[in-house]
Short mmCIF file of C-alpha atoms in Angstrom, two decimals:
data_model
loop_
_atom_site.label_atom_id
_atom_site.label_comp_id
_atom_site.label_asym_id
_atom_site.label_seq_id
_atom_site.Cartn_x
_atom_site.Cartn_y
_atom_site.Cartn_z
CA MET A 1127 -6.06 7.93 42.86
CA ALA A 1128 -3.40 8.69 45.44
CA GLY A 1129 -2.10 5.14 45.08
CA LEU A 1130 -1.85 5.52 41.31
CA GLU A 1131 0.05 8.81 41.57
CA GLU A 1132 2.42 7.28 44.11
CA LEU A 1133 3.09 4.31 41.86
CA LYS A 1134 3.63 6.55 38.81
CA LYS A 1135 6.38 8.40 40.68
CA LYS A 1136 8.10 5.13 41.51
CA LEU A 1137 7.69 3.68 38.03
CA VAL A 1138 8.45 6.62 35.73
CA PRO A 1139 10.06 4.51 32.96
CA LEU A 1140 7.20 2.04 33.08
CA PHE A 1141 4.16 4.31 33.06
CA ASP A 1142 2.85 6.47 30.23
CA ALA A 1143 0.17 8.89 31.39
CA GLU A 1144 -1.89 8.45 28.22
CA LYS A 1145 -1.32 4.79 27.40
CA GLY A 1146 -1.12 3.27 30.87
CA PHE A 1147 1.28 0.41 31.61
CA SER A 1148 3.77 -0.49 28.93
CA SER A 1149 4.21 -4.12 28.04
CA GLY A 1150 7.83 -3.61 27.05
CA SER A 1151 9.48 -4.23 23.74
CA SER A 1152 9.67 -7.62 22.12
CA LEU A 1153 12.73 -9.76 22.53
CA ASP A 1154 13.82 -9.12 18.96
CA PRO A 1155 12.45 -6.19 16.91
CA SER A 1156 13.00 -8.08 13.68
CA ASP A 1157 10.80 -11.01 14.70
CA SER A 1158 8.30 -11.53 11.88
CA TYR A 1159 6.92 -14.21 9.58
CA MET A 1160 6.46 -15.12 5.94
CA LEU A 1161 3.88 -17.43 4.41
CA SER A 1162 5.05 -19.36 1.36
CA ASP A 1163 2.88 -20.47 -1.56
CA GLY A 1164 3.41 -24.06 -0.46
CA GLY A 1165 1.70 -23.46 2.89
CA THR A 1166 4.81 -23.16 5.06
CA VAL A 1167 5.03 -20.50 7.76
CA ASN A 1168 8.54 -19.09 8.24
CA LEU A 1169 8.80 -17.61 11.73
CA LEU A 1170 11.81 -15.30 11.53
CA SER A 1171 14.05 -14.18 14.36
CA ARG A 1172 17.29 -12.32 13.79
CA SER A 1173 18.67 -13.72 17.04
CA TYR A 1174 17.42 -17.30 16.93
CA GLY A 1175 17.09 -18.34 13.31
CA VAL A 1176 14.16 -19.48 11.22
CA TYR A 1177 11.41 -21.90 12.22
CA ASN A 1178 9.68 -23.43 9.18
CA ILE A 1179 6.27 -24.86 10.07
CA ASN A 1180 3.80 -26.53 7.71
CA GLU A 1181 1.12 -29.20 7.87
CA LEU A 1182 3.78 -31.92 8.23
CA GLY A 1183 5.71 -30.47 11.15
CA LEU A 1184 8.46 -28.10 12.27
CA GLN A 1185 12.05 -27.52 11.17
CA LYS A 1186 14.40 -25.24 13.06
CA CYS A 1187 17.18 -23.65 10.97
CA THR A 1188 19.94 -21.92 12.92
CA SER A 1189 21.21 -18.48 11.86
CA ARG A 1190 24.28 -18.21 14.06
CA PRO A 1191 27.43 -20.27 14.71
CA VAL A 1192 26.59 -23.52 16.47
CA LYS A 1193 28.13 -23.72 19.94
CA ASP A 1194 26.62 -27.00 21.09
CA VAL A 1195 24.44 -29.84 19.86
CA ASP A 1196 21.23 -28.19 21.16
CA GLU A 1197 21.65 -25.30 18.70
CA THR A 1198 21.87 -27.42 15.55
CA GLU A 1199 19.05 -27.73 13.02
CA LYS A 1200 16.16 -29.85 14.27
CA THR A 1201 13.13 -31.45 12.64
CA TYR A 1202 9.92 -32.50 14.43
CA GLN A 1203 7.59 -34.72 12.39
CA CYS A 1204 4.18 -33.88 13.82
CA ALA A 1205 1.58 -33.64 11.06
CA SER A 1206 -1.88 -32.10 11.28
CA HIS A 1207 -3.54 -35.08 9.57
CA GLU A 1208 -2.06 -37.40 12.23
CA MET A 1209 -4.09 -35.74 15.00
CA ARG A 1210 -7.47 -36.85 16.28
CA ILE A 1211 -8.80 -33.87 18.24
CA PHE A 1212 -11.21 -34.18 21.15
CA GLY A 1213 -12.55 -31.59 23.62
CA ALA A 1214 -10.93 -28.41 24.92
CA ILE A 1215 -8.84 -28.46 28.08
CA GLY A 1216 -8.90 -24.71 28.53
CA SER A 1217 -8.25 -21.35 26.93
CA GLY A 1218 -6.32 -18.19 27.68
CA ALA A 1219 -5.80 -14.72 26.29
CA SER A 1220 -3.61 -15.93 23.44
CA SER A 1221 -4.40 -19.61 22.88
CA VAL A 1222 -6.80 -22.53 23.11
CA VAL A 1223 -5.66 -25.93 24.41
CA GLN A 1224 -7.34 -29.17 23.27
CA ARG A 1225 -6.87 -32.83 24.02
CA ALA A 1226 -5.85 -34.94 21.05
CA ILE A 1227 -4.50 -38.35 20.13
CA HIS A 1228 -1.44 -38.65 17.91
CA ILE A 1229 -2.57 -41.47 15.63
CA PRO A 1230 0.81 -43.13 14.84
CA THR A 1231 1.77 -43.46 18.53
CA HIS A 1232 -1.73 -43.52 20.15
CA ARG A 1233 -0.32 -40.94 22.56
CA ILE A 1234 -2.74 -38.55 24.26
CA ILE A 1235 -1.34 -35.03 23.97
CA ALA A 1236 -2.26 -31.41 24.60
CA LEU A 1237 -2.55 -29.23 21.48
CA LYS A 1238 -2.01 -25.52 22.07
CA LYS A 1239 -3.41 -23.48 19.17
CA ILE A 1240 -2.26 -19.91 18.45
CA ASN A 1241 -3.26 -17.57 15.60
CA ILE A 1242 -0.19 -16.31 13.69
CA PHE A 1243 -1.83 -13.22 12.21
CA GLU A 1244 -1.90 -11.26 15.49
CA LYS A 1245 1.51 -9.71 16.14
CA GLU A 1246 1.49 -10.03 19.93
CA LYS A 1247 0.42 -13.67 19.80
CA ARG A 1248 3.00 -14.35 17.08
CA GLN A 1249 5.80 -12.98 19.26
CA GLN A 1250 4.68 -15.21 22.13
CA LEU A 1251 4.46 -18.16 19.74
CA LEU A 1252 8.01 -17.61 18.48
CA THR A 1253 9.30 -17.33 22.04
CA GLU A 1254 7.51 -20.50 23.14
CA ILE A 1255 8.64 -22.56 20.15
CA ARG A 1256 12.22 -21.35 20.55
CA THR A 1257 12.20 -22.27 24.25
CA LEU A 1258 10.63 -25.68 23.64
CA CYS A 1259 13.10 -26.48 20.86
CA GLU A 1260 15.97 -25.70 23.23
CA ALA A 1261 14.53 -27.78 26.09
CA PRO A 1262 12.26 -30.39 24.44
CA CYS A 1263 12.54 -33.12 27.08
CA TYR A 1264 13.94 -32.40 30.52
CA GLN A 1265 12.72 -33.33 33.98
CA GLY A 1266 10.58 -30.64 35.51
CA LEU A 1267 9.56 -29.24 32.09
CA VAL A 1268 6.51 -30.25 30.03
CA GLU A 1269 7.69 -32.34 27.07
CA PHE A 1270 7.54 -30.90 23.54
CA TYR A 1271 6.59 -33.18 20.61
CA GLY A 1272 6.49 -30.70 17.72
CA ALA A 1273 4.28 -28.16 15.94
CA PHE A 1274 2.32 -27.84 12.70
CA TYR A 1275 0.48 -25.17 10.70
CA THR A 1276 -3.14 -25.40 9.55
CA PRO A 1277 -3.64 -23.04 6.55
CA ASP A 1278 -7.45 -23.08 6.72
CA SER A 1279 -7.51 -21.63 10.23
CA GLY A 1280 -4.27 -19.65 10.19
CA GLN A 1281 -3.29 -21.40 13.42
CA ILE A 1282 -0.10 -23.04 14.56
CA SER A 1283 -0.60 -25.97 16.94
CA ILE A 1284 2.06 -26.88 19.49
CA ALA A 1285 1.98 -30.54 20.59
CA LEU A 1286 2.81 -30.95 24.29
CA GLU A 1287 2.77 -33.62 26.96
CA TYR A 1288 -0.73 -34.07 28.37
CA MET A 1289 -0.67 -33.51 32.15
CA ASP A 1290 -3.83 -35.25 33.34
CA GLY A 1291 -3.73 -33.98 36.94
CA GLY A 1292 -4.26 -30.31 36.12
CA SER A 1293 -2.25 -27.56 37.82
CA LEU A 1294 -1.27 -26.59 41.36
CA ALA A 1295 -3.91 -23.86 41.02
CA ASP A 1296 -6.52 -26.59 40.43
CA ILE A 1297 -5.29 -28.51 43.47
CA ILE A 1298 -5.54 -25.59 45.89
CA LYS A 1299 -9.04 -24.86 44.62
CA LYS A 1300 -10.04 -28.41 45.57
CA GLN A 1301 -7.90 -28.67 48.70
CA ARG A 1302 -6.98 -25.40 50.40
CA CYS A 1303 -3.28 -26.17 50.85
CA ILE A 1304 -0.69 -28.80 49.95
CA PRO A 1305 1.08 -30.67 52.81
CA GLU A 1306 4.73 -29.75 53.29
CA ALA A 1307 6.06 -33.23 52.52
CA VAL A 1308 4.17 -33.34 49.21
CA LEU A 1309 5.14 -29.78 48.32
CA SER A 1310 8.80 -30.53 49.04
CA ARG A 1311 8.87 -33.45 46.58
CA MET A 1312 7.05 -31.37 43.96
CA VAL A 1313 9.44 -28.45 44.41
CA GLN A 1314 12.48 -30.61 43.75
CA LYS A 1315 11.30 -31.38 40.20
CA LEU A 1316 10.33 -27.76 39.57
CA LEU A 1317 13.76 -26.57 40.72
CA GLN A 1318 15.45 -29.10 38.43
CA GLY A 1319 13.48 -27.66 35.52
CA LEU A 1320 14.28 -24.06 36.50
CA SER A 1321 17.94 -24.90 37.04
CA TYR A 1322 18.12 -26.27 33.50
CA LEU A 1323 16.33 -23.24 32.01
CA HIS A 1324 18.60 -20.83 33.87
CA GLY A 1325 21.94 -22.63 33.88
CA ALA A 1326 21.96 -24.51 30.57
CA ARG A 1327 19.60 -22.55 28.35
CA TYR A 1328 20.00 -19.01 29.78
CA LEU A 1329 16.21 -18.54 29.87
CA VAL A 1330 14.07 -16.58 32.33
CA HIS A 1331 10.54 -18.02 32.41
CA ARG A 1332 8.89 -14.75 33.61
CA ASP A 1333 5.47 -16.27 34.41
CA ILE A 1334 5.95 -18.80 37.20
CA LYS A 1335 2.60 -19.19 39.01
CA PRO A 1336 0.44 -22.09 40.29
CA ALA A 1337 -1.55 -22.24 37.02
CA ASN A 1338 1.69 -22.87 35.07
CA LEU A 1339 2.90 -25.66 37.37
CA LEU A 1340 1.23 -28.85 36.14
CA VAL A 1341 0.91 -32.34 37.61
CA ASN A 1342 -0.05 -35.72 36.20
CA LEU A 1343 -1.66 -38.74 37.84
CA LYS A 1344 1.80 -40.28 38.27
CA GLY A 1345 2.61 -37.44 40.65
CA GLU A 1346 5.11 -35.69 38.36
CA THR A 1347 5.21 -31.88 38.55
CA LYS A 1348 6.34 -29.82 35.54
CA ILE A 1349 6.61 -26.22 34.34
CA THR A 1350 4.66 -25.11 31.27
CA ASP A 1351 3.74 -21.97 29.26
CA PHE A 1352 6.97 -20.50 27.89
CA GLY A 1353 5.20 -17.87 25.76
CA ILE A 1354 6.87 -14.92 27.47
CA SER A 1355 10.19 -16.46 28.55
CA ALA A 1356 13.26 -14.40 27.68
CA GLY A 1357 16.59 -15.61 26.36
CA LEU A 1358 19.78 -14.13 27.80
CA GLU A 1359 23.17 -14.29 26.13
CA ASN A 1360 24.87 -15.67 29.25
CA SER A 1361 24.41 -16.20 32.96
CA MET A 1362 25.23 -12.54 33.72
CA ALA A 1363 22.84 -10.90 31.23
CA MET A 1364 19.69 -9.02 32.24
CA CYS A 1365 16.14 -8.48 30.89
CA ALA A 1366 14.40 -5.11 30.69
CA THR A 1367 10.75 -5.74 29.73
CA PHE A 1368 7.49 -5.68 31.70
CA VAL A 1369 5.58 -8.85 30.83
CA GLY A 1370 4.04 -11.64 32.88
CA THR A 1371 1.47 -11.96 35.66
CA VAL A 1372 1.70 -8.96 38.04
CA THR A 1373 0.40 -11.08 40.93
CA TYR A 1374 3.64 -13.09 41.15
CA MET A 1375 6.02 -10.42 39.85
CA SER A 1376 9.24 -9.60 41.74
CA PRO A 1377 9.96 -6.11 43.15
CA GLU A 1378 12.74 -5.37 40.64
CA ARG A 1379 10.40 -6.16 37.76
CA ILE A 1380 7.65 -3.93 39.16
CA ARG A 1381 10.20 -1.11 39.47
CA ASN A 1382 11.00 -1.70 35.79
CA GLU A 1383 14.63 -2.39 36.61
CA SER A 1384 16.79 -4.85 34.73
CA TYR A 1385 16.21 -8.35 36.05
CA SER A 1386 17.40 -11.90 35.58
CA TYR A 1387 16.93 -15.43 36.96
CA PRO A 1388 16.19 -14.29 40.56
CA ALA A 1389 12.85 -12.93 39.27
CA ASP A 1390 11.74 -16.54 38.69
CA ILE A 1391 12.87 -17.50 42.20
CA TRP A 1392 10.66 -14.77 43.72
CA SER A 1393 7.67 -15.96 41.65
CA LEU A 1394 8.30 -19.58 42.68
CA GLY A 1395 8.52 -18.60 46.34
CA LEU A 1396 5.25 -16.67 46.17
CA ALA A 1397 3.52 -19.55 44.36
CA LEU A 1398 4.75 -22.04 46.97
CA PHE A 1399 3.71 -19.73 49.82
CA GLU A 1400 0.19 -19.78 48.39
CA CYS A 1401 0.19 -23.56 47.85
CA GLY A 1402 1.62 -24.30 51.30
CA THR A 1403 -0.46 -21.90 53.40
CA GLY A 1404 -3.61 -21.82 51.28
CA GLU A 1405 -3.52 -18.03 51.13
CA PHE A 1406 -2.06 -15.47 48.75
CA PRO A 1407 -0.13 -13.12 51.07
CA TYR A 1408 -1.09 -9.82 49.42
CA THR A 1409 -4.49 -8.17 48.92
CA ALA A 1410 -5.02 -8.88 45.23
CA ASN A 1411 -8.65 -7.77 44.82
CA GLU A 1412 -8.03 -4.01 45.03
CA GLY A 1413 -6.47 -3.66 41.59
CA PRO A 1414 -2.95 -4.04 40.17
CA VAL A 1415 -1.73 -0.64 41.38
CA ASN A 1416 -2.48 -1.43 45.02
CA LEU A 1417 -0.97 -4.90 44.63
CA MET A 1418 2.27 -3.53 43.20
CA LEU A 1419 2.56 -0.96 45.99
CA GLN A 1420 2.19 -3.77 48.54
CA ILE A 1421 4.95 -5.80 46.89
CA LEU A 1422 7.24 -2.77 46.81
CA ASP A 1423 6.52 -1.30 50.25
CA ASP A 1424 5.37 -4.10 52.57
CA PRO A 1425 7.83 -6.49 54.24
CA SER A 1426 8.26 -9.74 52.34
CA PRO A 1427 5.61 -12.26 53.42
CA SER A 1428 6.71 -15.11 55.66
CA PRO A 1429 4.75 -18.21 56.74
CA PRO A 1430 3.64 -18.29 60.41
CA LYS A 1431 6.56 -19.77 62.34
CA ASP A 1432 4.26 -21.47 64.85
CA VAL A 1433 2.36 -23.33 62.13
CA PHE A 1434 4.98 -24.34 59.56
CA SER A 1435 8.34 -26.07 59.83
CA PRO A 1436 11.56 -24.03 60.10
CA GLU A 1437 12.69 -25.56 56.80
CA PHE A 1438 9.60 -24.39 54.89
CA CYS A 1439 9.72 -20.92 56.43
CA SER A 1440 13.43 -20.61 55.62
CA PHE A 1441 12.85 -21.70 52.00
CA ILE A 1442 10.10 -19.12 51.46
CA ASP A 1443 12.13 -16.40 53.21
CA ASP A 1444 15.13 -17.11 50.96
CA CYS A 1445 13.02 -16.93 47.79
CA LEU A 1446 11.24 -13.72 48.83
CA GLN A 1447 14.27 -11.57 49.54
CA LYS A 1448 13.55 -8.03 48.29
CA ASP A 1449 17.17 -7.79 47.11
CA ALA A 1450 17.38 -9.94 43.97
CA ASP A 1451 21.09 -10.59 44.53
CA ALA A 1452 20.32 -12.10 47.94
CA ARG A 1453 18.06 -14.80 46.51
CA PRO A 1454 19.63 -18.24 46.00
CA THR A 1455 19.75 -19.83 42.56
CA ALA A 1456 17.55 -22.76 41.58
CA GLU A 1457 20.63 -24.99 41.76
CA GLN A 1458 21.42 -23.80 45.29
CA LEU A 1459 17.82 -24.31 46.41
CA LEU A 1460 18.04 -27.98 45.41
CA SER A 1461 20.30 -28.37 48.46
CA HIS A 1462 17.99 -26.44 50.80
CA PRO A 1463 16.87 -28.40 53.91
CA PHE A 1464 13.22 -28.07 52.88
CA VAL A 1465 13.98 -29.94 49.65
CA THR A 1466 16.36 -32.54 51.13
CA LYS A 1467 14.26 -33.16 54.26
CA TYR A 1468 11.86 -35.54 52.51
CA GLU A 1469 14.19 -37.06 49.90
CA ASP A 1470 14.30 -40.45 51.61
CA SER A 1471 10.71 -40.43 52.85
CA LYS A 1472 8.04 -42.47 51.14
CA VAL A 1473 5.88 -39.59 49.96
CA ASP A 1474 3.40 -40.98 47.41
CA LEU A 1475 2.80 -38.05 45.06
CA ALA A 1476 0.66 -40.16 42.73
CA ALA A 1477 -1.67 -41.13 45.58
CA PHE A 1478 -1.95 -37.49 46.65
CA VAL A 1479 -2.97 -36.34 43.16
CA ARG A 1480 -5.41 -39.25 42.75
CA ASN A 1481 -7.07 -38.36 46.06
CA ILE A 1482 -7.60 -34.78 44.89
CA PHE A 1483 -9.17 -35.63 41.55
CA ASP A 1484 -11.52 -38.51 40.77
CA PRO A 1485 -9.25 -40.96 38.93
CA THR A 1486 -12.23 -43.09 37.91
CA GLN A 1487 -13.78 -40.25 35.91
CA ARG A 1488 -10.43 -39.33 34.35
CA MET A 1489 -9.85 -42.97 33.44
CA LYS A 1490 -13.34 -43.11 31.90
CA ASP A 1491 -12.61 -39.96 29.85
CA LEU A 1492 -9.37 -41.45 28.53
CA ALA A 1493 -11.05 -44.80 27.84
CA ASP A 1494 -13.72 -43.03 25.79
CA MET A 1495 -11.03 -41.28 23.76
CA LEU A 1496 -9.05 -44.47 23.13
CA ALA A 1497 -12.15 -46.47 22.20
CA VAL A 1498 -13.29 -43.82 19.71
CA HIS A 1499 -9.75 -43.65 18.33
CA TYR A 1500 -9.53 -47.44 17.94
CA TYR A 1501 -12.84 -47.81 16.13
CA LEU A 1502 -12.18 -44.83 13.88
CA LEU A 1503 -8.96 -46.58 12.85
CA PHE A 1504 -10.98 -49.70 12.11
CA ASP A 1505 -13.52 -47.65 10.14
CA GLY A 1506 -11.02 -45.39 8.41
CA GLY A 1507 -8.87 -45.67 5.32
CA ASP A 1508 -5.82 -47.85 4.80
CA GLU A 1509 -3.46 -44.91 5.38
CA PHE A 1510 -3.67 -45.28 9.16
CA TRP A 1511 -4.95 -48.82 9.61
CA HIS A 1512 -1.46 -50.31 10.02
CA TYR A 1513 -1.00 -48.26 13.21
CA ALA A 1514 -3.58 -50.52 14.89
CA LYS A 1515 -0.86 -53.16 15.16
CA SER A 1516 0.96 -51.16 17.83
CA PHE A 1517 -2.04 -51.42 20.15
CA TYR A 1518 -0.83 -54.95 20.93
CA ASN A 1519 2.31 -56.55 22.39
CA GLU A 1520 3.67 -60.10 22.31
CA SER A 1521 1.46 -61.25 25.20
CA SER A 1522 -1.77 -59.81 23.75
CA THR A 1523 -4.57 -62.20 22.78
CA PHE A 1524 -7.63 -61.73 20.57
CA SER A 1525 -10.51 -64.17 20.12
CA PHE A 1526 -12.99 -64.19 17.24
CA SER A 1527 -15.35 -66.98 16.14
CA GLY A 1528 -13.53 -69.52 18.30
CA LYS A 1529 -10.07 -68.66 16.89
CA GLU A 1530 -7.47 -67.17 19.21
CA SER A 1531 -4.74 -64.88 17.87
CA ILE A 1532 -1.61 -64.08 19.89
CA GLY A 1533 0.83 -61.19 19.46
CA PRO A 1534 0.65 -58.06 17.30
CA GLU A 1535 1.28 -59.70 13.91
CA ASP A 1536 -1.27 -62.47 14.38
CA ILE A 1537 -3.93 -60.18 15.86
CA PHE A 1538 -3.43 -57.54 13.18
CA SER A 1539 -3.78 -60.18 10.46
CA THR A 1540 -7.04 -61.46 11.99
CA LEU A 1541 -8.43 -57.94 12.38
CA SER A 1542 -7.46 -57.07 8.81
CA ASN A 1543 -9.33 -60.12 7.52
CA ILE A 1544 -12.43 -59.15 9.56
CA ARG A 1545 -12.14 -55.60 8.28
CA SER A 1546 -11.85 -56.74 4.65
CA THR A 1547 -14.82 -59.08 5.00
CA LEU A 1548 -17.03 -56.39 6.50
CA ALA A 1549 -15.95 -53.84 3.91
CA GLY A 1550 -16.81 -56.31 1.15
CA GLU A 1551 -20.30 -56.85 2.53
CA TRP A 1552 -21.03 -53.17 3.28
CA PRO A 1553 -18.64 -51.16 1.07
CA SER A 1554 -20.44 -47.83 1.49
CA GLU A 1555 -21.27 -48.03 5.19
CA LYS A 1556 -19.42 -47.60 8.46
CA LEU A 1557 -18.11 -50.90 9.78
CA VAL A 1558 -18.63 -50.11 13.46
CA HIS A 1559 -22.36 -49.45 13.75
CA VAL A 1560 -23.06 -49.21 17.47
CA VAL A 1561 -20.93 -48.92 20.61
CA GLU A 1562 -23.51 -49.84 23.24
CA LYS A 1563 -21.49 -49.91 26.43
CA LEU A 1564 -17.98 -49.05 27.59
CA GLN A 1565 -16.49 -50.26 30.87
CA CYS A 1566 -13.01 -49.60 32.21
CA ARG A 1567 -10.90 -50.38 35.26
CA ALA A 1568 -7.31 -49.93 36.39
CA HIS A 1569 -4.99 -52.60 35.02
CA GLY A 1570 -1.42 -53.13 36.18
CA GLU A 1571 0.69 -50.26 37.47
CA ASP A 1572 -0.21 -47.57 34.92
CA GLY A 1573 -2.67 -49.27 32.57
CA VAL A 1574 -6.39 -49.35 31.98
CA ALA A 1575 -8.53 -52.28 30.81
CA ILE A 1576 -11.35 -51.22 28.47
CA ARG A 1577 -14.31 -53.44 27.58
CA VAL A 1578 -16.53 -52.30 24.72
CA SER A 1579 -19.87 -53.89 23.79
CA GLY A 1580 -21.47 -53.17 20.44
CA SER A 1581 -22.04 -54.46 16.96
CA PHE A 1582 -20.47 -54.37 13.51
#
């Protein structure tokens, strides 16, 4: 109890004796939504315009003078009926994430589903969609493909790049720490993403942590989860809300002071300390009050100088300055010796990620998804059948009953004839009766060869 009383004295604006810790006010008090008779959700924000979302996709309508091309109206065609949903990837306090295939492109994506009828979740949804619309495709940030509304469930689904290597949190669960050379190459991409968020979009992420730093089997590292990011009017503006994960929160945020981009730098430094050393530097299992007192009162953690390189220690020390003004920017950190040290080295990030996770099992999972997707196209209606053509390129071959077809047009014509013949013989039955066996192996640089045995 003494620790709680001590913290309350330090955090008077933050703590309410009856209600506990305040989560802060929302970014925009007028943020709300309307649901039209036609099934379109209008997410309203006085500051950032209107986002119209229905079963066919998302349209952003600006409500303020356009200063650059990124603030103009945007449309994302991403329809609910074009998704083939598979199993869940994970879930959190405000959302569920599922794997899916976008039928027109055959792209495997991550679908993040959020219920719009809960105010807190709706505010996070609006923030995330706004952030993703402003930075839809930039190195170091998970790519945004669009969003759609499903009236039956009252959920909005956000379509995101599928990162098949998991997160840095997953990696350090499997392997206690990440080697410096690998971490350096990963950090460069993360800093590029943060530099863009801070310098070009005036956004503070506010929840940088290992679980929100994702990797794919190509070795690319990207930032995700923008549900509580905050928009600032310019590079000098400040935030004044208490949201995010306390574990990686900067001292100025814990003190409930105004904060800005340096708060993300502290969180990144703490996350990298954990990934590099294999240990979180504070005692986190004695409750949030004790943890916050440690962050405020203890000296900033520093990696052991006799174990880690001077460059890594210097990088962490720079990020974990108690004085926010003393922390370098993301752009400045891109020139730090820890980042530049391994620029010309042949660090194989893809090989590192593949050694952590079983690529054979992941390849099998993806092969299963693609095979199911392919045969459901074959079995389905004519609305989507024409998309099967894009499975093939000019060098593709297909053999059936002694006849060889070459290229997408020829193969699609042959398959269409087979499909029509089978449908004529069994008009009320599924065309693909049994998939008996599925085999897969790596093919080329990034491909997979899938062999399916079965019967029509």
